[in-house]
Short mmCIF file of C-alpha atoms (C1' of nucleotides) in Angstrom, two decimals:
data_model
loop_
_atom_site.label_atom_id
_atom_site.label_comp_id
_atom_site.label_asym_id
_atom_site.label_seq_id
_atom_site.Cartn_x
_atom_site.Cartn_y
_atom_site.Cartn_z
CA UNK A 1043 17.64 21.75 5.31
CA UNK A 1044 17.42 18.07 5.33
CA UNK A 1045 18.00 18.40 9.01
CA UNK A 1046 14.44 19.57 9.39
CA UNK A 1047 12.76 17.32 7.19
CA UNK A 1048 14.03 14.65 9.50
CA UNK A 1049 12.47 16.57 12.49
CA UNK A 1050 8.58 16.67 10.29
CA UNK A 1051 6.22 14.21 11.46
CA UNK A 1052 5.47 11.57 8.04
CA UNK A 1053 2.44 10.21 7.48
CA UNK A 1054 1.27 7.36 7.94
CA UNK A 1055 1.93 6.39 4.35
CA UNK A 1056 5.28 6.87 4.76
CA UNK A 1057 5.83 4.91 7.99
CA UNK A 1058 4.44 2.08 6.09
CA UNK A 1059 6.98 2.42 3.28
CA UNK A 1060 9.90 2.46 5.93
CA UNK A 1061 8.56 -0.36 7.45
CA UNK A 1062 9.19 -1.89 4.14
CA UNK A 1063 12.18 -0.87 3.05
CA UNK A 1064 13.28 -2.16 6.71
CA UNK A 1065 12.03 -5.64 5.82
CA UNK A 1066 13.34 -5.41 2.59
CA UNK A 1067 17.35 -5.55 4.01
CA UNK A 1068 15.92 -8.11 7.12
CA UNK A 1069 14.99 -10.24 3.98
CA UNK A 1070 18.00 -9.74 1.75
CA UNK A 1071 20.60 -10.21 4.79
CA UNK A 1072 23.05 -8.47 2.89
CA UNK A 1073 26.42 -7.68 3.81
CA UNK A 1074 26.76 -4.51 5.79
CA UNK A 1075 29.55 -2.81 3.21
CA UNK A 1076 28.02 -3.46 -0.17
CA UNK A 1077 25.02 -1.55 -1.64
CA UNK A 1078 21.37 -1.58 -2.67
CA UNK A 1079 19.75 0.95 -5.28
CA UNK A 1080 16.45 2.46 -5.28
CA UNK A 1081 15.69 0.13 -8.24
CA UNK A 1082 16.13 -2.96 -6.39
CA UNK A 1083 14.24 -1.55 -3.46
CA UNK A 1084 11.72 -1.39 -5.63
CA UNK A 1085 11.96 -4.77 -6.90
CA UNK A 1086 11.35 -6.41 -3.45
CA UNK A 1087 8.82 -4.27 -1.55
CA UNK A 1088 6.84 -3.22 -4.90
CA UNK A 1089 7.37 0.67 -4.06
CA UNK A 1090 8.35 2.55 -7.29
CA UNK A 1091 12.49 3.86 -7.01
CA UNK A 1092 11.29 7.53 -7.72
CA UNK A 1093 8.89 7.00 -4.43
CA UNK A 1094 11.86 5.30 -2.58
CA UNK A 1095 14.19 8.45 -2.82
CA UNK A 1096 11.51 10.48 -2.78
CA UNK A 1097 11.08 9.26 0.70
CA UNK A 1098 14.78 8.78 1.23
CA UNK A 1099 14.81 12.87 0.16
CA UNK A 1100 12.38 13.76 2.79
CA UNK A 1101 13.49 11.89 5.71
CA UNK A 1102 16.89 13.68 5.36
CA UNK A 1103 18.63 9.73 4.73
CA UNK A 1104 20.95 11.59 1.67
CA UNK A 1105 23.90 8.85 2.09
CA UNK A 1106 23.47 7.29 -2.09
CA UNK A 1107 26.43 7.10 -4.16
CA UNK A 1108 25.55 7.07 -7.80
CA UNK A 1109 26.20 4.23 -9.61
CA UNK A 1110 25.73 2.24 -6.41
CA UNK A 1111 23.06 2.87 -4.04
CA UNK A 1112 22.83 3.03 -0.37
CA UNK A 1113 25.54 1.71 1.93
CA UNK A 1114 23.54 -1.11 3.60
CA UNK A 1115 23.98 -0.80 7.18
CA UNK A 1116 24.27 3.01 7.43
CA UNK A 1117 20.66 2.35 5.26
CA UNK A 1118 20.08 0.01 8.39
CA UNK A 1119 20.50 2.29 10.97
CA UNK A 1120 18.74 5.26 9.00
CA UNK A 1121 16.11 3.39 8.76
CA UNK A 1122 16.01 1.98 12.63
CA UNK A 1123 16.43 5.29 13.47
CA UNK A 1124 13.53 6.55 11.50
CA UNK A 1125 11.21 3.83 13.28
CA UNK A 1126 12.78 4.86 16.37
CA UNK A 1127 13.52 1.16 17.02
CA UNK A 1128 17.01 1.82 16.98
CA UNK A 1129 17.55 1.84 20.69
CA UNK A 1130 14.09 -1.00 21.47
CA UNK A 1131 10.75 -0.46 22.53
CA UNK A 1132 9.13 -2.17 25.06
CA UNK A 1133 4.97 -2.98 25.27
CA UNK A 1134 2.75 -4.92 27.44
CA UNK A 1135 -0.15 -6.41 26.28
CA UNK A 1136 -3.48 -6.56 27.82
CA UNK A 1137 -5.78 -9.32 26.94
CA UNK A 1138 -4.07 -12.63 27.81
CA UNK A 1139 -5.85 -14.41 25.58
CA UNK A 1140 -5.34 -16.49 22.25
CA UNK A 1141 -4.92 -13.32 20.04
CA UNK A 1142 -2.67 -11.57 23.29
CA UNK A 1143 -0.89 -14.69 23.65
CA UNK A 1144 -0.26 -15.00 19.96
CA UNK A 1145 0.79 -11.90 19.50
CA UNK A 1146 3.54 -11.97 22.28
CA UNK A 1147 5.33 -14.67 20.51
CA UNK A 1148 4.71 -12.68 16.87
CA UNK A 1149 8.08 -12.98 15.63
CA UNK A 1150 7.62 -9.58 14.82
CA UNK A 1151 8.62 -8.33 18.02
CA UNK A 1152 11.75 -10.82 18.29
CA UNK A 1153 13.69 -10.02 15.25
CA UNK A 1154 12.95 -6.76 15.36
CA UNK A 1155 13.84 -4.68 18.80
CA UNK A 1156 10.71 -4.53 19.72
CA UNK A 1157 9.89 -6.68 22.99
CA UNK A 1158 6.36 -7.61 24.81
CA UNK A 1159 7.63 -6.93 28.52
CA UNK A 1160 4.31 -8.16 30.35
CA UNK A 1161 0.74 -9.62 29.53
CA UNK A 1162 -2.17 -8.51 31.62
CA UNK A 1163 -5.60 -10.46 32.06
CA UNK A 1164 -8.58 -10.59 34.89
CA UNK A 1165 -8.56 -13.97 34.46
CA UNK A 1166 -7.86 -16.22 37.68
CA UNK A 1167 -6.15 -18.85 36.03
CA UNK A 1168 -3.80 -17.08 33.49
CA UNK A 1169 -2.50 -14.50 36.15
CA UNK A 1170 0.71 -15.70 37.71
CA UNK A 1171 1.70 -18.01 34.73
CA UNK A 1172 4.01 -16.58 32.58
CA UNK A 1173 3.90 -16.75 28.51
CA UNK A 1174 7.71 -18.55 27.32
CA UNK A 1175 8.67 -16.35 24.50
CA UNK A 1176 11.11 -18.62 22.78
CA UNK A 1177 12.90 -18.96 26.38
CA UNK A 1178 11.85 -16.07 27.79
CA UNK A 1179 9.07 -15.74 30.03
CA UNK A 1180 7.07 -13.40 30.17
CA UNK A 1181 4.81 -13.12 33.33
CA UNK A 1182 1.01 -11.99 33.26
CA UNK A 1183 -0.21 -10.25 36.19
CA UNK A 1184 -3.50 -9.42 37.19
CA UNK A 1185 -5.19 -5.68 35.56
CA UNK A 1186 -5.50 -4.19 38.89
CA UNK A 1187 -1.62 -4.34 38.61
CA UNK A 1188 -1.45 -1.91 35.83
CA UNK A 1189 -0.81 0.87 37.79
CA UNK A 1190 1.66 -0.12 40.29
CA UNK A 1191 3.36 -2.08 37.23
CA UNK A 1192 3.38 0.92 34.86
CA UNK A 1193 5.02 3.38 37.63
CA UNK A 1194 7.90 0.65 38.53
CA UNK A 1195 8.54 0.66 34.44
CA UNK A 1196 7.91 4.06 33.40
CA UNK A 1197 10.30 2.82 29.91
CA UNK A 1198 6.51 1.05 28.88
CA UNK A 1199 5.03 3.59 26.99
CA UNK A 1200 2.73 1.23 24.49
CA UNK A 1201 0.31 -0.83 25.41
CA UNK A 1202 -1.40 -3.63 22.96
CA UNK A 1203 -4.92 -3.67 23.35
CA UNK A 1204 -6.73 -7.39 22.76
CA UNK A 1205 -9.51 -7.77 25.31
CA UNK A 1206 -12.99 -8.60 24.36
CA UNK A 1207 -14.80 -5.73 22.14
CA UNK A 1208 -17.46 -5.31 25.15
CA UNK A 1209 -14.20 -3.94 27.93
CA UNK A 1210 -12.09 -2.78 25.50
CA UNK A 1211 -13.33 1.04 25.82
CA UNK A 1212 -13.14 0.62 29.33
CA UNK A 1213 -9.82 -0.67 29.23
CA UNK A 1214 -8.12 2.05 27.27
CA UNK A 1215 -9.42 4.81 29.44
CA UNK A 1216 -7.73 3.72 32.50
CA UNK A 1217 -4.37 2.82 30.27
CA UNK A 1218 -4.73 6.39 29.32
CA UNK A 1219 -5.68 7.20 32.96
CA UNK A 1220 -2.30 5.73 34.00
CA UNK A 1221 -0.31 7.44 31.63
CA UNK A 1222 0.20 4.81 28.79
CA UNK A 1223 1.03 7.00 25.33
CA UNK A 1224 0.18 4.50 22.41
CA UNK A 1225 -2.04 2.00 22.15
CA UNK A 1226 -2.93 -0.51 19.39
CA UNK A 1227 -6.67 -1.53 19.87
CA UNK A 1228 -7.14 -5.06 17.83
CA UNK A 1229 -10.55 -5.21 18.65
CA UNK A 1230 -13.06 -4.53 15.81
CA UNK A 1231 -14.84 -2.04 17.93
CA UNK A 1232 -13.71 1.77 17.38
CA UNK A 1233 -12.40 2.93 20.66
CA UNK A 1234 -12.67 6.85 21.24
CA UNK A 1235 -9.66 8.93 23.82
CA UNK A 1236 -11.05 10.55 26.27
CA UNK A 1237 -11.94 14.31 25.00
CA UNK A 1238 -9.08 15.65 26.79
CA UNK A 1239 -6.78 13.77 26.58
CA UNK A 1240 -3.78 15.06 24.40
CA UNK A 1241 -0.65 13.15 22.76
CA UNK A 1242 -1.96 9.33 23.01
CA UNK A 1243 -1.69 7.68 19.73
CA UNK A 1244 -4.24 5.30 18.79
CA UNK A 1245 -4.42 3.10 16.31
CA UNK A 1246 -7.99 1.07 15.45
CA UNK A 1247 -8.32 -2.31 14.46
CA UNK A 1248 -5.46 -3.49 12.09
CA UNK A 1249 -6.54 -7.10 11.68
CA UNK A 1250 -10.17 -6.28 11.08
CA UNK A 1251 -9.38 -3.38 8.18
CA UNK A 1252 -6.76 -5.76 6.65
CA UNK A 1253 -9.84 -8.08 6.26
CA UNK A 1254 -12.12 -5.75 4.82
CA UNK A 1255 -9.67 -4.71 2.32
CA UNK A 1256 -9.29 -7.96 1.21
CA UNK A 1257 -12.48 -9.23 0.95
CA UNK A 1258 -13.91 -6.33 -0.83
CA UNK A 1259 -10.92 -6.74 -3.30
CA UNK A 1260 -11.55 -10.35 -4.15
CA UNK A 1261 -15.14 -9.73 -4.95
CA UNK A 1262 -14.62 -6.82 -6.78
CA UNK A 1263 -11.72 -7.64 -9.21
CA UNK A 1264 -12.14 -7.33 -12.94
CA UNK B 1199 -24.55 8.35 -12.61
CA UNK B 1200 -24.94 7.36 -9.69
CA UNK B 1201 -25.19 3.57 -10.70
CA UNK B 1202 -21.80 4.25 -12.21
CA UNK B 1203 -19.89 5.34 -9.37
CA UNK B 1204 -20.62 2.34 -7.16
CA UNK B 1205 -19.16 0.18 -9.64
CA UNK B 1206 -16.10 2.05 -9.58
CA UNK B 1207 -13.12 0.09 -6.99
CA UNK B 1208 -12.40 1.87 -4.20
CA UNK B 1209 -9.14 3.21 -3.14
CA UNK B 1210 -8.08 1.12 0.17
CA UNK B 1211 -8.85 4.45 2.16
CA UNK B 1212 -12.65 4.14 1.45
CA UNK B 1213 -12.26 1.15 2.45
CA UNK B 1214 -11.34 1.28 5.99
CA UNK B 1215 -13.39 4.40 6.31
CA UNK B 1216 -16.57 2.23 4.96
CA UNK B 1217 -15.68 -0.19 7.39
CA UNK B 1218 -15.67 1.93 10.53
CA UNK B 1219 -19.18 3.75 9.06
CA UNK B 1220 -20.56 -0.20 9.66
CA UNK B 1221 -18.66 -0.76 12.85
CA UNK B 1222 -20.15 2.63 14.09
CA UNK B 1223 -23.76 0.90 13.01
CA UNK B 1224 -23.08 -2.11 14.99
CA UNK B 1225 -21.66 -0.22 17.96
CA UNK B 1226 -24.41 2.26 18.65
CA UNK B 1227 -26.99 -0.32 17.72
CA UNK B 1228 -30.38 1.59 16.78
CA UNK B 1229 -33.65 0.54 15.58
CA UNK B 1230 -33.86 -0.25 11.92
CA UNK B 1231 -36.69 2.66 11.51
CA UNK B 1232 -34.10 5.52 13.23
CA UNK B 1233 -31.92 8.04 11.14
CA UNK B 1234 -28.26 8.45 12.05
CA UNK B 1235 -26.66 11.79 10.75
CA UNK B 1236 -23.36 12.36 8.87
CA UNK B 1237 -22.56 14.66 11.93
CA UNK B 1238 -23.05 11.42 14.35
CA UNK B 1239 -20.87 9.65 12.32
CA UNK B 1240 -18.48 11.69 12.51
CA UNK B 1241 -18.83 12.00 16.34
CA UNK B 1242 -18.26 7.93 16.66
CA UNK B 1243 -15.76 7.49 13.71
CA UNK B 1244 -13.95 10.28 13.35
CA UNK B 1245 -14.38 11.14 10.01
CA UNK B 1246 -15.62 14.47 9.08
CA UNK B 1247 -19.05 14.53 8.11
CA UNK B 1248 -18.12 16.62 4.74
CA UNK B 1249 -15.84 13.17 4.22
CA UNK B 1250 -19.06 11.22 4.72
CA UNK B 1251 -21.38 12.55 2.73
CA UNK B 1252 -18.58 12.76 0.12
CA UNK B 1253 -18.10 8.60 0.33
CA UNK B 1254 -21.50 8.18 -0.10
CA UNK B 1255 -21.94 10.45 -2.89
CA UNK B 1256 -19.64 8.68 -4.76
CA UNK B 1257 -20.42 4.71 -3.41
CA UNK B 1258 -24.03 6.02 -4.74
CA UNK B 1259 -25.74 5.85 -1.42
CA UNK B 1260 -27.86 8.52 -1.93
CA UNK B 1261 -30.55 7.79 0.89
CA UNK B 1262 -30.22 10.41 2.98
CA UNK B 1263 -33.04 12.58 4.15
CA UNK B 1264 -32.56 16.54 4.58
CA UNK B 1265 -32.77 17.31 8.95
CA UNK B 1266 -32.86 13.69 9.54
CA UNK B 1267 -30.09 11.70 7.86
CA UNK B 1268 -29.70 8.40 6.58
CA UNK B 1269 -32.18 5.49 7.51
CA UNK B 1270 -30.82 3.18 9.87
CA UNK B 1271 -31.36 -0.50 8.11
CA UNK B 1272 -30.77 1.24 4.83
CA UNK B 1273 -27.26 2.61 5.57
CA UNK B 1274 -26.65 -1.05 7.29
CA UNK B 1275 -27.33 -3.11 4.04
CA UNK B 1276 -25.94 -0.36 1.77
CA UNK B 1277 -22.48 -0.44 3.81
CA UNK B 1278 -22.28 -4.38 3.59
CA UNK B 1279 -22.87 -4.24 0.09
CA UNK B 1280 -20.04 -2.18 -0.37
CA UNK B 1281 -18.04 -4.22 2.00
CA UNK B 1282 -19.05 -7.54 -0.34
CA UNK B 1283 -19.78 -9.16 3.20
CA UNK B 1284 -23.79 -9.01 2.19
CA UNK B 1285 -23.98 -12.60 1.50
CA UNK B 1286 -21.36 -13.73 3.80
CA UNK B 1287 -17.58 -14.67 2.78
CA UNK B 1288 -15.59 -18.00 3.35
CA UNK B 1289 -12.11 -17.90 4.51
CA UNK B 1290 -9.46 -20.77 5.30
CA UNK B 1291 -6.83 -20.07 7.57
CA UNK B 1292 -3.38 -21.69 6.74
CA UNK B 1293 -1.42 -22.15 9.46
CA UNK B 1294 -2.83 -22.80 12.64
CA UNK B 1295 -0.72 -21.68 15.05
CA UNK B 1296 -1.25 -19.44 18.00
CA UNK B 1297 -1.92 -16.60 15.65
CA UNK B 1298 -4.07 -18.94 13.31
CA UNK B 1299 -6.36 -20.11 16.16
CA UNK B 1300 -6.61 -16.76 17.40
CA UNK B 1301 -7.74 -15.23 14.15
CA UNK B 1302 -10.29 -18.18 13.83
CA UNK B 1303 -11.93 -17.30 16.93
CA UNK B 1304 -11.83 -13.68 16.39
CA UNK B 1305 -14.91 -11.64 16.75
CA UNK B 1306 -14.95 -9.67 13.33
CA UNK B 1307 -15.38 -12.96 11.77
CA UNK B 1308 -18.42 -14.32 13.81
CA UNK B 1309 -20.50 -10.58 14.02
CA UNK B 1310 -19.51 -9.61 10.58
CA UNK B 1311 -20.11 -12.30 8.24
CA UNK B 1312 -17.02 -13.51 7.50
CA UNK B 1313 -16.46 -17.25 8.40
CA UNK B 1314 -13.35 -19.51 8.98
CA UNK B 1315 -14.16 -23.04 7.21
CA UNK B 1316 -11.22 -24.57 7.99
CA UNK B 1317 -7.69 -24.76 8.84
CA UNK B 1318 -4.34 -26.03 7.65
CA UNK B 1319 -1.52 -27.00 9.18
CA UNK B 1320 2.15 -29.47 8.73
CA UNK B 1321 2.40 -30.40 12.41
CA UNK B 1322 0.93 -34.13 12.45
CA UNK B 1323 0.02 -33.27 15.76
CA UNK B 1324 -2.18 -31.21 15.21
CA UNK B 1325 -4.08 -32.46 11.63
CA UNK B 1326 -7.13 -34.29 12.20
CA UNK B 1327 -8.34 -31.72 15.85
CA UNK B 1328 -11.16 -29.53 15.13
CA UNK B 1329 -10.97 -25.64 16.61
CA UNK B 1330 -14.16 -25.00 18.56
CA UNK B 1331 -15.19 -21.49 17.34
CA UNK B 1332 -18.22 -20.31 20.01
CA UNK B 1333 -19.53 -24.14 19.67
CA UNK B 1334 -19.03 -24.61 15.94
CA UNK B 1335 -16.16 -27.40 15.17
CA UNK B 1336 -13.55 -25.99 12.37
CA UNK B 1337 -11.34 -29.02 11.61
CA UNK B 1338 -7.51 -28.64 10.70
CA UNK B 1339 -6.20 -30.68 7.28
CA UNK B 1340 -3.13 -31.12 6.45
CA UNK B 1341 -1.25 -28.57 4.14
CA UNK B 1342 -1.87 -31.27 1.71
CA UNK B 1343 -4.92 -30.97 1.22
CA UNK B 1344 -5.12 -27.85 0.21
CA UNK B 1345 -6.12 -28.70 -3.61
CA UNK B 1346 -8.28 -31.37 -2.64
CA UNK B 1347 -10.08 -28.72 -0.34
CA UNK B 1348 -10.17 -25.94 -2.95
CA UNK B 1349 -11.87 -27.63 -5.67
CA UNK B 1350 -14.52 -29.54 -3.71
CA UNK B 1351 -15.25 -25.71 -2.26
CA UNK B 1352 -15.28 -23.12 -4.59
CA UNK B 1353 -16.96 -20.85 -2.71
CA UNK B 1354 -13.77 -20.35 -0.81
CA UNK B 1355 -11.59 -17.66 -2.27
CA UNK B 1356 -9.48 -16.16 0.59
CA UNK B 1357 -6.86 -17.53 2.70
CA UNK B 1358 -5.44 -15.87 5.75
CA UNK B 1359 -1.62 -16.65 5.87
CA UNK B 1360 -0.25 -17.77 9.46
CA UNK B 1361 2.51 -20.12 8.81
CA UNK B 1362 6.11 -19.13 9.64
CA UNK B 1363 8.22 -16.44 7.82
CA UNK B 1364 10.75 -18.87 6.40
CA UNK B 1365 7.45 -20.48 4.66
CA UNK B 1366 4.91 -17.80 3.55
CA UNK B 1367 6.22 -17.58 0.48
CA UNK B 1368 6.48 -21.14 -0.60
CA UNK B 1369 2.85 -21.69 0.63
CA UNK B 1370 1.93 -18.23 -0.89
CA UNK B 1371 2.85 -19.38 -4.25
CA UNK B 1372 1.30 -22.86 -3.49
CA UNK B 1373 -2.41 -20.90 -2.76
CA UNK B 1374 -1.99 -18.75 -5.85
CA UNK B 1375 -1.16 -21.81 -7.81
CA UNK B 1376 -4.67 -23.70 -6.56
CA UNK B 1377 -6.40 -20.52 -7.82
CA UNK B 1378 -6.96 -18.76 -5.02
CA UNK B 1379 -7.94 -14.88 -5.43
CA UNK B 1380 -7.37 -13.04 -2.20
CA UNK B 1381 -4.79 -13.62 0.90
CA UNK B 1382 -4.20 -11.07 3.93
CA UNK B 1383 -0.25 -12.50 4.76
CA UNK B 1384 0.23 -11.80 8.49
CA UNK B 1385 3.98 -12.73 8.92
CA UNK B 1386 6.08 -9.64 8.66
CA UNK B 1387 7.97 -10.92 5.65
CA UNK B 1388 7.11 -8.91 2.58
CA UNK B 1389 5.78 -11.27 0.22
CA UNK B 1390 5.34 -11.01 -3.49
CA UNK B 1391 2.91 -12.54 -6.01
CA UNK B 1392 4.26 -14.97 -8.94
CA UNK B 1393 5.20 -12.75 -12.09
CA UNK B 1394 2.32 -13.69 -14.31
CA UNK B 1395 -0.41 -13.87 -11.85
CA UNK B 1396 -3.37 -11.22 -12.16
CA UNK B 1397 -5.99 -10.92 -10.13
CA UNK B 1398 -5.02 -12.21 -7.12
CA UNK B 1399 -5.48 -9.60 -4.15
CA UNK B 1400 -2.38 -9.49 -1.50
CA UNK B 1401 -2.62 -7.75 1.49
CA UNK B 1402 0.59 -7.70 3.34
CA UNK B 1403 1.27 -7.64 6.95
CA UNK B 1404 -1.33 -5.75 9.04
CA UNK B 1405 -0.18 -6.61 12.11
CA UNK B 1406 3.22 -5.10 12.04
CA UNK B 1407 2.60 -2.00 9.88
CA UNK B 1408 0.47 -0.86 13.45
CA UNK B 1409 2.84 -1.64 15.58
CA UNK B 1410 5.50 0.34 13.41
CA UNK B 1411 3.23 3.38 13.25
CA UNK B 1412 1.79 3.40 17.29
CA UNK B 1413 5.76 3.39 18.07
CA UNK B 1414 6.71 5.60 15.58
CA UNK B 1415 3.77 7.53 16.74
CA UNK B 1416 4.74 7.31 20.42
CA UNK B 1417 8.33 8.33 20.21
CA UNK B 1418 7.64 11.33 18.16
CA UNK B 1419 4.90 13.13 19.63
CA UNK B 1420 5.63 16.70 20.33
"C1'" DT C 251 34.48 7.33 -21.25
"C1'" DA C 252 29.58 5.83 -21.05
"C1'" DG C 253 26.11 4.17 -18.17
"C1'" DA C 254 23.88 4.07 -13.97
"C1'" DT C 255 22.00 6.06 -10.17
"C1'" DT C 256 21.41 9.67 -7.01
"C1'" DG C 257 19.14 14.12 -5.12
"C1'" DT C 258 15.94 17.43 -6.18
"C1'" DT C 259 12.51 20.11 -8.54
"C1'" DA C 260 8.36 20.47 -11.17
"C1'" DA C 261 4.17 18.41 -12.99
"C1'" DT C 262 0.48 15.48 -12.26
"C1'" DC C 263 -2.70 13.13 -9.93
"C1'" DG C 264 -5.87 12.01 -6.28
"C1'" DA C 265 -8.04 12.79 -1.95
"C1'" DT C 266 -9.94 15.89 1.44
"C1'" DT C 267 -12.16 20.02 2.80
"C1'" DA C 268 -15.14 23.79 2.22
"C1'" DA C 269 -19.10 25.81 0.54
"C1'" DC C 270 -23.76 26.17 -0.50
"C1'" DA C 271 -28.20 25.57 -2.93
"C1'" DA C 272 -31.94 22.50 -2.24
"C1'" DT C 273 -35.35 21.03 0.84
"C1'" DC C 274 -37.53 18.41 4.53
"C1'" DT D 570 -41.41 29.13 9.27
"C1'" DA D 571 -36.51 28.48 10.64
"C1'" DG D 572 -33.02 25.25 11.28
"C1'" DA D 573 -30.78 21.22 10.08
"C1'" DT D 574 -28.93 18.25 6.97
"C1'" DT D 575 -28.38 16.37 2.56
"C1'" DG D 576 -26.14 15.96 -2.28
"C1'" DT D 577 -22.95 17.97 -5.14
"C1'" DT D 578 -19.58 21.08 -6.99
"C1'" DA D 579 -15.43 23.71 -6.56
"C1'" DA D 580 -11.20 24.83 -4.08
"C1'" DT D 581 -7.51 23.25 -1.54
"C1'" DC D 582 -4.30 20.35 -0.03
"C1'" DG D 583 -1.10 16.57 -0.08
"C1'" DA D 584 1.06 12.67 -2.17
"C1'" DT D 585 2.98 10.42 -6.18
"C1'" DT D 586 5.17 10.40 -10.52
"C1'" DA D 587 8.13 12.16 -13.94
"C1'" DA D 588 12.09 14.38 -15.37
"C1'" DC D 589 16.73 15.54 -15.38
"C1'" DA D 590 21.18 17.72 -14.06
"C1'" DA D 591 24.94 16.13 -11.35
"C1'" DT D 592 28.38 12.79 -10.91
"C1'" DC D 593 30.61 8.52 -9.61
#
DNA sequence: TAGATTGTTAATCGATTAACAATC
DNA sequence: TAGATTGTTAATCGATTAACAATC
């Protein structure tokens, strides 16, 4: 039974809530044998316990002990597992500029399995540099590359979208074109799939919504 | 009754659907005089049209005319009322790093109304340089000040947090503790608000809560 | 043992969708 | 006029909260 539930695509709500449970034991750096309750989940990431196990129930992650909590690093790997980061992800990201740039050294993506493989630009002058990721470097190529690169690394499946709002449509069609399955777009501009197209995830604008939200907060608290 | 429903706070949903209603205004562009349908909406945003009409039945933007739709410039000032970017919102950027620069020259802020005033930073190096923002010089202070800053601008009630993890939350407490009221944290570290402290609006980590969903999206499409 | 904490169900709450009369 | 589209209510759906037996 809770085998299923693992298999049932959460919402978005809930991916958030991993996320932060996640952060939750990167922050607390516990030690991998002792325990953490619901209650003190709830303490750092602000999510109520009886919404933690609630989540805990549905994603099938049944390893509490009463009186105790959840084993830390079998909690770890749950959750991983869950954010199918377990086993790494590797993006490019197109849009060499400040934001693309920025973004490739987000620590984010260090800590955290998930890796920023190659930066793309039209730019002249940024292709053929390379981006040094805390000793790493990270080439950018050229756009027209894209195709040629994404066929020689068929493991790049996302791609993180931060060209100028005026190409960015442009832009994702021929990621989607070449075969790329998720895409982040943080331009403001609301990009559209193709009508076709089938099983690309796209996610809008996370910077510009996280602004909004908070803007409209502060000017509209009690 | 109307009147009353406006006045009512939004759930962060309506929100970010509000916001892409006013993106989908500024993408398509029309004259002031046109009409743009719940239906077109729905075509650029993605949103239903029933979930349309029902926003702006209850943000009391009842302007709509029966086979035409809602008036063009209307809808546009009604949506940036709601968004509380009508008159234009000042934002300091702490931090001002790659990520900090970037944001500072993003495009939401200079189309939409919201403006970076200034920037703040530790590294000596970089205290005292200006960011050049489409010709318009943004100068960096020192973390120090901050206070100094606040009071002589009160206008200013939003910071965007770019410093490093292993600081957000000492300079988080620092803002909260100079009074003020809203803060969008981009470093993937959960942060929390001091124990006593109302009204001060915390948006955590937009950045990374995408790229958790796009790969959890990616991995698990059927 | 008594207290704490889980897993799970049921109750509540809120948000979305559907429906349709009104009417331009 | 007929068709399109709104504003609004009601029905449905989904997500959160509350409750509590089980038990370590």
């Amino acid at each position: 039974m809770n085998k299923n539930k693992q298999q049932n695509k959460m919402s978005l709500k809930v991916i958030t809530r991993v996320s932060f449970y996640y952060e939750a034991l990167l922050k607390l750096d516990l030690p991998g044998d002792s325990y953490i309750s619901s209650k003190k989940l709830e303490e750092i990431t602000g999510v109520s316990c009886n919404q933690v196990r609630q989540d805990f129930f549905y994603l099938g992650i049944s390893i509490g002990k009463q009186k105790k909590g959840y084993h830390v690093e079998k909690l770890f790997h749950a959750l991983r597992k869950v954010l199918s980061i377990d086993k790494g992800a590797s993006v490019i990201v197109v849009g060499a500029g400040r934001l693309g740039r920025a973004l490739s050294e987000y620590k984010l993506f260090k800590v955290r399995n998930i890796q920023v493989d190659a930066l793309f630009d039209i730019k002249e002058d940024l292709v053929g540099t390379v981006v040094d990721i805390k000793g790493r470097k990270t080439p950018i190529y050229h756009v027209d590359k894209l195709g040629e690169y994404l066929s020689e690394n068929p493991n790049v499946k996302i791609a993180l979208l931060t060209v100028p709002e005026s190409c960015a449509q442009e832009i994702l069609d021929e990621l989607v074109e070449l075969g790329i399955k998720g895409v982040v777009n943080y331009s403001p501009r609301i990009l559209k799939l193709p009508e076709k197209t089938k099983a690309v995830q796209l996610v809008n604008d996370s910077i510009g919504a996280s602004l909004y939200k908070v803007v409209y907060q502060t000017y509209h608290r009690k």
